[in-house]
Amino acid sequence: MKIAVIGGAGYIGSHTVRELLDCGHEVAVFDNLSSGLTQNLFPEASFFKGDILNVASLHQFLSDFKPQGIVHLAAFKAAGESMIAPEKYSVNNITGSLNIINEAVACGVSYFVFSSSAAVYGTPEYMPIDENHPINPENYYGYTKFAIEGFLSWYDKLKGMKFAALRYFNAAGYDVQGRITGLEKNPANLIPLVMEAITGKRAELLVFGNDYNTPDGTGVRDYVHVNDLAIGHSMAFDQLQKTNESFIVNLGVQQGTSVLDVIKAAEKISGKKVPYRIVERRLGDTDSVIADPTKASKSMGWKAKYSDLDTLIKTTWHAYEANK
Ligand code: WQD
């Protein structure tokens, strides 16, 4: 299939492009390189530098390439920042997504795979979190993801464009074959921050609270390897083609890992100490967030292969070593 990956030079985007190419798809990348990197591009996929806020450039890209499918991962994703600068998230995540959706329809795209987030659920009311869990985003970022799912569902009804919304839990790791090593420019998530503390890029890691209701008191999350996420995107296209029905699925592994588990694994794998300090809880954080991925497994046959803690940390450590 011809697939356009919007945001294909970014962290999850580049892994998704690699996977789609490996599955034999013809891929073109559209990215403004605001957080994406040219280093993350592959010669087998054509590249168009453009911005999702520029409708003319989106139109030119899509009408030239004429894809049957789109993956959309061009979004800002810092939940904390979205509470301080919601305007930025409205413009890029909402207006930008509507531009893509409108141009996709105008250019006859059949299948749309959208990068959604577990942030749509907010504080868990029960666990593991399945797709029927109430939607109650606690940050504006999560709300933008939910709003876009809503637009896609209306465009399915009104225009017949079929979509898959993939609700990622905590994306982590780097390509298991070492083919992608472009580091995120301003990482805000735990595992890259642990790496920065090990390599001396930051003085220490701040551990946000050790008085949570979890086995060791630190926050527990469901880390899913970026190669597993990438595979989820190609399976989503297969599923859309097979059933011609839109769907929403969680991509997580139902495995809880605490902040201290991550630190210990990073110390074991790197052979170095992680300088860290326990500080106050971070606003908006919760004890545990764990996915129920049964639907993804039953509907598309998705099963995480690389999301064990060792592989998550090893592959991230390799990417950091490659950038020394
Ligand atoms: C993980 C754990 C922190 C940093 C975020 C978004 C969410 C989704 C995934 C995209 C928590 C602790 C972290 C640090 C720490 N994104 N931590 N010190 O908050 O679970 O989820 O990414 O869709 O929307 O909110 O991820 O990596 O920030 O935190 O102790 O310096 O690590 O408290 O327990 P989070 P995270």
Tab-separated table of C-alpha atoms and ligand atoms in Angstrom:
chain	number	residue	atom	x	y	z
A	1	MET	CA	0.000	0.000	0.000
A	2	LYS	CA	1.102	3.600	-0.544
A	3	ILE	CA	1.309	5.146	2.918
A	4	ALA	CA	2.099	8.742	3.877
A	5	VAL	CA	3.604	9.136	7.344
A	6	ILE	CA	3.008	12.627	8.706
A	7	GLY	CA	5.594	13.196	11.423
A	8	GLY	CA	7.708	10.356	10.009
A	9	ALA	CA	11.055	11.876	11.066
A	10	GLY	CA	10.105	11.810	14.745
A	11	TYR	CA	10.725	9.208	17.404
A	12	ILE	CA	7.728	6.898	16.915
A	13	GLY	CA	7.311	8.051	13.293
A	14	SER	CA	10.755	6.899	12.164
A	15	HIS	CA	10.290	3.458	13.724
A	16	THR	CA	6.895	3.213	12.033
A	17	VAL	CA	8.370	4.188	8.642
A	18	ARG	CA	11.054	1.492	9.045
A	19	GLU	CA	8.437	-1.147	9.867
A	20	LEU	CA	6.137	-0.164	6.981
A	21	LEU	CA	9.087	-0.311	4.547
A	22	ASP	CA	10.088	-3.714	5.941
A	23	CYS	CA	6.511	-4.915	5.325
A	24	GLY	CA	6.828	-3.905	1.668
A	25	HIS	CA	4.771	-0.701	1.680
A	26	GLU	CA	5.657	2.317	-0.413
A	27	VAL	CA	6.222	5.139	2.075
A	28	ALA	CA	6.541	8.924	1.876
A	29	VAL	CA	7.344	11.094	4.895
A	30	PHE	CA	5.941	14.575	5.566
A	31	ASP	CA	7.594	16.397	8.462
A	32	ASN	CA	8.530	19.983	9.350
A	33	LEU	CA	11.589	18.766	11.299
A	34	SER	CA	10.583	20.820	14.351
A	35	SER	CA	11.258	17.788	16.514
A	36	GLY	CA	11.993	15.241	13.783
A	37	LEU	CA	15.522	14.646	12.523
A	38	THR	CA	16.902	14.147	8.990
A	39	GLN	CA	19.080	11.465	10.591
A	40	ASN	CA	15.865	9.460	11.142
A	41	LEU	CA	14.928	9.405	7.437
A	42	PHE	CA	15.473	6.387	5.183
A	43	PRO	CA	16.531	6.618	1.534
A	44	GLU	CA	13.771	4.149	0.525
A	45	ALA	CA	11.070	6.577	1.696
A	46	SER	CA	10.677	9.905	-0.103
A	47	PHE	CA	10.705	12.997	2.076
A	48	PHE	CA	8.665	16.193	1.805
A	49	LYS	CA	9.520	18.997	4.221
A	50	GLY	CA	6.264	20.688	5.085
A	51	ASP	CA	4.104	21.884	7.929
A	52	ILE	CA	0.646	20.560	8.799
A	53	LEU	CA	-0.469	24.163	9.363
A	54	ASN	CA	0.271	24.924	5.712
A	55	VAL	CA	-2.710	23.451	3.860
A	56	ALA	CA	-1.191	24.155	0.446
A	57	SER	CA	1.931	22.114	1.211
A	58	LEU	CA	-0.147	19.245	2.633
A	59	HIS	CA	-2.312	19.345	-0.495
A	60	GLN	CA	0.684	19.321	-2.794
A	61	PHE	CA	2.264	16.398	-0.923
A	62	LEU	CA	-0.889	14.269	-0.826
A	63	SER	CA	-2.045	15.035	-4.353
A	64	ASP	CA	1.419	14.180	-5.746
A	65	PHE	CA	1.947	10.978	-3.715
A	66	LYS	CA	-1.723	9.834	-3.770
A	67	PRO	CA	-1.513	7.515	-0.741
A	68	GLN	CA	-4.184	4.972	0.126
A	69	GLY	CA	-3.230	5.251	3.789
A	70	ILE	CA	-2.013	7.926	6.196
A	71	VAL	CA	-0.313	7.619	9.570
A	72	HIS	CA	-0.562	10.827	11.584
A	73	LEU	CA	1.964	11.312	14.382
A	74	ALA	CA	2.703	15.017	13.966
A	75	ALA	CA	1.776	16.349	17.390
A	76	PHE	CA	3.166	18.070	20.437
A	77	LYS	CA	3.157	15.592	23.324
A	78	ALA	CA	4.307	17.272	26.522
A	79	ALA	CA	1.328	16.887	28.838
A	80	GLY	CA	2.641	19.428	31.374
A	81	GLU	CA	3.317	22.076	28.729
A	82	SER	CA	-0.209	21.628	27.318
A	83	MET	CA	-1.624	22.915	30.627
A	84	ILE	CA	0.460	26.087	30.432
A	85	ALA	CA	0.252	26.726	26.688
A	86	PRO	CA	-3.032	25.177	25.509
A	87	GLU	CA	-3.099	27.551	22.502
A	88	LYS	CA	0.001	25.844	21.102
A	89	TYR	CA	-1.715	22.449	21.395
A	90	SER	CA	-4.969	23.765	19.902
A	91	VAL	CA	-3.187	25.102	16.854
A	92	ASN	CA	-0.789	22.261	16.177
A	93	ASN	CA	-2.666	19.224	17.444
A	94	ILE	CA	-6.243	20.221	16.638
A	95	THR	CA	-6.041	22.629	13.679
A	96	GLY	CA	-3.121	20.660	12.228
A	97	SER	CA	-5.019	17.356	12.511
A	98	LEU	CA	-8.146	18.838	10.929
A	99	ASN	CA	-6.002	20.085	8.038
A	100	ILE	CA	-4.634	16.574	7.533
A	101	ILE	CA	-8.070	14.953	7.822
A	102	ASN	CA	-9.640	17.415	5.337
A	103	GLU	CA	-6.798	16.974	2.852
A	104	ALA	CA	-6.892	13.195	3.304
A	105	VAL	CA	-10.573	13.194	2.342
A	106	ALA	CA	-9.958	15.625	-0.542
A	107	CYS	CA	-7.176	13.376	-1.883
A	108	GLY	CA	-9.203	10.150	-1.591
A	109	VAL	CA	-7.308	8.500	1.288
A	110	SER	CA	-9.107	5.304	2.412
A	111	TYR	CA	-7.373	4.496	5.711
A	112	PHE	CA	-6.166	6.787	8.483
A	113	VAL	CA	-4.053	5.505	11.387
A	114	PHE	CA	-3.909	7.979	14.246
A	115	SER	CA	-1.416	8.171	17.067
A	116	SER	CA	-3.652	8.511	20.132
A	117	SER	CA	-2.736	8.131	23.775
A	118	ALA	CA	-3.622	6.550	27.097
A	119	ALA	CA	-3.781	10.183	28.245
A	120	VAL	CA	-7.415	10.186	27.024
A	121	TYR	CA	-8.409	8.055	30.053
A	122	GLY	CA	-7.059	10.301	32.822
A	123	THR	CA	-6.697	8.877	36.328
A	124	PRO	CA	-7.563	5.163	36.178
A	125	GLU	CA	-10.893	4.205	37.732
A	126	TYR	CA	-10.007	0.524	37.424
A	127	MET	CA	-7.100	-1.483	36.148
A	128	PRO	CA	-5.967	-2.772	33.750
A	129	ILE	CA	-7.468	-0.057	31.556
A	130	ASP	CA	-9.465	-1.387	28.622
A	131	GLU	CA	-10.986	0.675	25.804
A	132	ASN	CA	-14.336	0.921	27.638
A	133	HIS	CA	-12.732	2.773	30.536
A	134	PRO	CA	-14.336	6.233	31.013
A	135	ILE	CA	-12.680	9.050	29.063
A	136	ASN	CA	-11.583	11.836	31.368
A	137	PRO	CA	-8.311	13.417	30.192
A	138	GLU	CA	-6.525	15.300	32.952
A	139	ASN	CA	-4.383	17.389	30.668
A	140	TYR	CA	-5.170	19.378	27.543
A	141	TYR	CA	-2.796	17.216	25.499
A	142	GLY	CA	-4.948	14.159	26.278
A	143	TYR	CA	-8.068	16.134	25.397
A	144	THR	CA	-6.645	17.038	21.957
A	145	LYS	CA	-6.102	13.320	21.267
A	146	PHE	CA	-9.677	12.514	22.281
A	147	ALA	CA	-11.078	15.393	20.206
A	148	ILE	CA	-9.248	14.105	17.113
A	149	GLU	CA	-10.634	10.598	17.657
A	150	GLY	CA	-14.055	12.291	17.615
A	151	PHE	CA	-13.354	14.134	14.322
A	152	LEU	CA	-12.192	10.872	12.759
A	153	SER	CA	-15.310	9.100	13.859
A	154	TRP	CA	-17.505	11.825	12.255
A	155	TYR	CA	-15.505	11.723	9.015
A	156	ASP	CA	-15.951	7.963	8.942
A	157	LYS	CA	-19.750	8.461	9.157
A	158	LEU	CA	-19.895	11.406	6.772
A	159	LYS	CA	-17.115	10.681	4.294
A	160	GLY	CA	-16.429	6.963	4.687
A	161	MET	CA	-12.741	7.365	5.612
A	162	LYS	CA	-11.888	4.448	7.913
A	163	PHE	CA	-9.588	5.037	10.854
A	164	ALA	CA	-7.675	3.241	13.574
A	165	ALA	CA	-6.842	5.189	16.747
A	166	LEU	CA	-3.942	3.591	18.594
A	167	ARG	CA	-3.893	4.573	22.260
A	168	TYR	CA	-0.249	4.198	23.211
A	169	PHE	CA	0.759	3.742	26.829
A	170	ASN	CA	4.367	4.726	27.733
A	171	ALA	CA	6.365	4.506	24.508
A	172	ALA	CA	10.036	3.679	25.083
A	173	GLY	CA	13.132	1.957	23.655
A	174	TYR	CA	14.929	2.299	20.323
A	175	ASP	CA	15.083	0.110	17.236
A	176	VAL	CA	16.217	-3.388	18.284
A	177	GLN	CA	18.407	-3.598	15.159
A	178	GLY	CA	20.077	-0.266	15.943
A	179	ARG	CA	18.930	1.343	12.674
A	180	ILE	CA	17.480	4.435	14.398
A	181	THR	CA	19.601	6.327	16.880
A	182	GLY	CA	18.435	9.951	16.486
A	183	LEU	CA	17.761	11.066	20.050
A	184	GLU	CA	14.730	13.171	20.895
A	185	LYS	CA	15.701	16.831	21.101
A	186	ASN	CA	14.057	17.647	24.438
A	187	PRO	CA	13.065	14.398	26.090
A	188	ALA	CA	10.589	14.694	28.943
A	189	ASN	CA	9.983	11.023	29.714
A	190	LEU	CA	11.540	8.859	32.383
A	191	ILE	CA	13.804	6.494	30.418
A	192	PRO	CA	15.621	9.149	28.324
A	193	LEU	CA	16.003	11.279	31.465
A	194	VAL	CA	17.603	8.303	33.247
A	195	MET	CA	20.030	8.022	30.308
A	196	GLU	CA	20.850	11.716	30.534
A	197	ALA	CA	21.604	11.318	34.245
A	198	ILE	CA	23.895	8.336	33.551
A	199	THR	CA	25.776	10.084	30.751
A	200	GLY	CA	26.208	13.278	32.766
A	201	LYS	CA	24.028	15.380	30.450
A	202	ARG	CA	22.018	16.218	33.561
A	203	ALA	CA	23.343	16.285	37.092
A	204	GLU	CA	20.721	13.938	38.520
A	205	LEU	CA	17.354	12.349	37.953
A	206	LEU	CA	14.519	13.648	40.095
A	207	VAL	CA	12.280	10.801	41.224
A	208	PHE	CA	8.814	12.268	41.625
A	209	GLY	CA	7.627	10.695	44.880
A	210	ASN	CA	8.259	7.407	46.703
A	211	ASP	CA	5.068	7.356	48.751
A	212	TYR	CA	2.715	6.012	46.097
A	213	ASN	CA	0.549	3.002	46.699
A	214	THR	CA	2.862	0.723	44.683
A	215	PRO	CA	5.253	-2.083	45.742
A	216	ASP	CA	8.302	0.212	46.078
A	217	GLY	CA	6.439	3.518	46.472
A	218	THR	CA	7.454	4.955	43.070
A	219	GLY	CA	5.151	5.401	40.067
A	220	VAL	CA	4.315	2.316	38.019
A	221	ARG	CA	3.741	2.531	34.256
A	222	ASP	CA	3.182	0.273	31.278
A	223	TYR	CA	6.213	0.734	28.999
A	224	VAL	CA	5.746	-0.439	25.428
A	225	HIS	CA	8.660	-0.773	23.026
A	226	VAL	CA	8.603	1.554	20.027
A	227	ASN	CA	9.206	-1.396	17.638
A	228	ASP	CA	6.071	-3.032	19.057
A	229	LEU	CA	4.181	0.225	18.505
A	230	ALA	CA	5.520	0.400	14.940
A	231	ILE	CA	4.314	-3.154	14.278
A	232	GLY	CA	0.917	-2.085	15.664
A	233	HIS	CA	0.654	0.542	12.901
A	234	SER	CA	1.285	-1.898	10.073
A	235	MET	CA	-1.168	-4.379	11.647
A	236	ALA	CA	-3.739	-1.587	11.898
A	237	PHE	CA	-3.583	-1.104	8.108
A	238	ASP	CA	-3.973	-4.853	7.558
A	239	GLN	CA	-6.975	-4.850	9.857
A	240	LEU	CA	-8.577	-1.805	8.185
A	241	GLN	CA	-8.135	-3.398	4.754
A	242	LYS	CA	-9.536	-6.718	5.933
A	243	THR	CA	-12.631	-5.412	7.725
A	244	ASN	CA	-13.150	-1.898	6.323
A	245	GLU	CA	-14.258	-0.908	9.830
A	246	SER	CA	-12.813	1.815	12.054
A	247	PHE	CA	-11.535	0.855	15.483
A	248	ILE	CA	-9.792	2.089	18.623
A	249	VAL	CA	-7.241	-0.036	20.503
A	250	ASN	CA	-4.834	0.239	23.403
A	251	LEU	CA	-1.192	-0.520	22.733
A	252	GLY	CA	0.368	-1.455	26.060
A	253	VAL	CA	1.637	-4.694	27.572
A	254	GLN	CA	-0.150	-5.086	30.929
A	255	GLN	CA	3.147	-5.118	32.749
A	256	GLY	CA	3.879	-2.652	35.555
A	257	THR	CA	7.358	-1.168	35.920
A	258	SER	CA	8.281	1.286	38.665
A	259	VAL	CA	10.699	4.208	38.496
A	260	LEU	CA	13.127	2.291	40.726
A	261	ASP	CA	12.842	-0.796	38.467
A	262	VAL	CA	13.901	1.412	35.539
A	263	ILE	CA	16.832	2.869	37.499
A	264	LYS	CA	18.042	-0.587	38.603
A	265	ALA	CA	17.825	-2.005	35.076
A	266	ALA	CA	19.674	1.004	33.650
A	267	GLU	CA	22.453	0.605	36.224
A	268	LYS	CA	22.776	-3.107	35.455
A	269	ILE	CA	22.892	-2.623	31.691
A	270	SER	CA	25.170	0.423	31.589
A	271	GLY	CA	27.385	-0.632	34.485
A	272	LYS	CA	27.078	2.936	35.790
A	273	LYS	CA	25.256	4.583	38.684
A	274	VAL	CA	22.168	6.705	38.088
A	275	PRO	CA	22.523	9.789	40.280
A	276	TYR	CA	19.015	10.397	41.594
A	277	ARG	CA	17.124	12.178	44.324
A	278	ILE	CA	13.606	11.599	45.632
A	279	VAL	CA	11.537	14.773	45.442
A	280	GLU	CA	7.865	15.731	45.771
A	281	ARG	CA	5.226	14.065	43.617
A	282	ARG	CA	4.700	15.689	40.212
A	283	LEU	CA	1.336	17.401	39.748
A	284	GLY	CA	-1.155	15.224	37.883
A	285	ASP	CA	0.792	11.951	38.352
A	286	THR	CA	-0.938	8.827	39.595
A	287	ASP	CA	0.202	5.571	41.293
A	288	SER	CA	-0.084	3.145	38.416
A	289	VAL	CA	-1.249	3.136	34.816
A	290	ILE	CA	-1.546	-0.310	33.230
A	291	ALA	CA	-3.128	-1.245	29.905
A	292	ASP	CA	-5.406	-4.086	29.023
A	293	PRO	CA	-4.230	-4.915	25.466
A	294	THR	CA	-6.675	-7.813	24.940
A	295	LYS	CA	-8.561	-6.019	22.175
A	296	ALA	CA	-5.416	-5.374	20.073
A	297	SER	CA	-4.403	-8.970	20.538
A	298	LYS	CA	-7.826	-10.448	19.668
A	299	SER	CA	-8.688	-8.082	16.812
A	300	MET	CA	-5.385	-7.603	14.984
A	301	GLY	CA	-3.235	-10.350	16.502
A	302	TRP	CA	-0.860	-7.786	18.045
A	303	LYS	CA	1.417	-9.109	20.749
A	304	ALA	CA	4.376	-7.211	22.141
A	305	LYS	CA	7.704	-8.890	21.338
A	306	TYR	CA	10.237	-6.374	22.568
A	307	SER	CA	8.630	-4.683	25.579
A	308	ASP	CA	10.462	-6.480	28.394
A	309	LEU	CA	12.402	-4.080	30.622
A	310	ASP	CA	15.792	-5.427	29.545
A	311	THR	CA	15.161	-4.792	25.848
A	312	LEU	CA	13.613	-1.381	26.540
A	313	ILE	CA	16.670	-0.230	28.462
A	314	LYS	CA	19.327	-2.002	26.363
A	315	THR	CA	18.098	-0.515	23.089
A	316	THR	CA	17.858	2.972	24.616
A	317	TRP	CA	21.331	2.636	26.087
A	318	HIS	CA	22.694	1.594	22.651
A	319	ALA	CA	21.140	4.682	21.058
A	320	TYR	CA	22.747	6.908	23.712
A	321	GLU	CA	26.090	5.125	23.276
A	322	ALA	CA	25.862	5.660	19.501
A	323	ASN	CA	25.564	9.408	20.142
A	324	LYS	CA	28.596	9.694	22.403
B	1	WQD	C1	6.842	7.936	33.990
B	1	WQD	C2	7.054	7.755	35.494
B	1	WQD	C3	6.827	9.800	36.733
B	1	WQD	C4	10.268	11.801	34.929
B	1	WQD	C5	3.562	10.667	29.773
B	1	WQD	C6	2.389	11.468	29.303
B	1	WQD	C7	1.374	10.566	28.687
B	1	WQD	C8	2.004	9.699	27.598
B	1	WQD	C9	3.219	9.002	28.067
B	1	WQD	C10	2.007	10.488	25.328
B	1	WQD	C11	6.065	8.533	36.363
B	1	WQD	C12	8.245	9.291	36.814
B	1	WQD	C13	9.309	10.857	35.255
B	1	WQD	C14	11.230	12.160	35.910
B	1	WQD	C15	10.199	10.630	37.457
B	1	WQD	N1	2.461	10.480	26.489
B	1	WQD	N2	9.265	10.294	36.500
B	1	WQD	N3	11.159	11.564	37.150
B	1	WQD	O1	3.769	10.784	32.898
B	1	WQD	O2	3.484	8.285	32.716
B	1	WQD	O3	3.160	9.707	30.749
B	1	WQD	O4	4.110	9.941	28.661
B	1	WQD	O5	0.943	10.115	24.920
B	1	WQD	O6	0.390	11.353	28.185
B	1	WQD	O7	1.842	12.152	30.411
B	1	WQD	O8	5.441	9.383	31.578
B	1	WQD	O9	7.872	9.236	31.382
B	1	WQD	O10	6.850	11.378	32.279
B	1	WQD	O11	6.791	9.327	33.690
B	1	WQD	O12	10.190	10.144	38.593
B	1	WQD	O13	12.120	13.017	35.700
B	1	WQD	O14	8.346	8.291	35.826
B	1	WQD	O15	6.430	10.358	37.944
B	1	WQD	O16	5.813	7.749	37.498
B	1	WQD	P1	3.916	9.572	32.116
B	1	WQD	P2	6.800	9.899	32.179
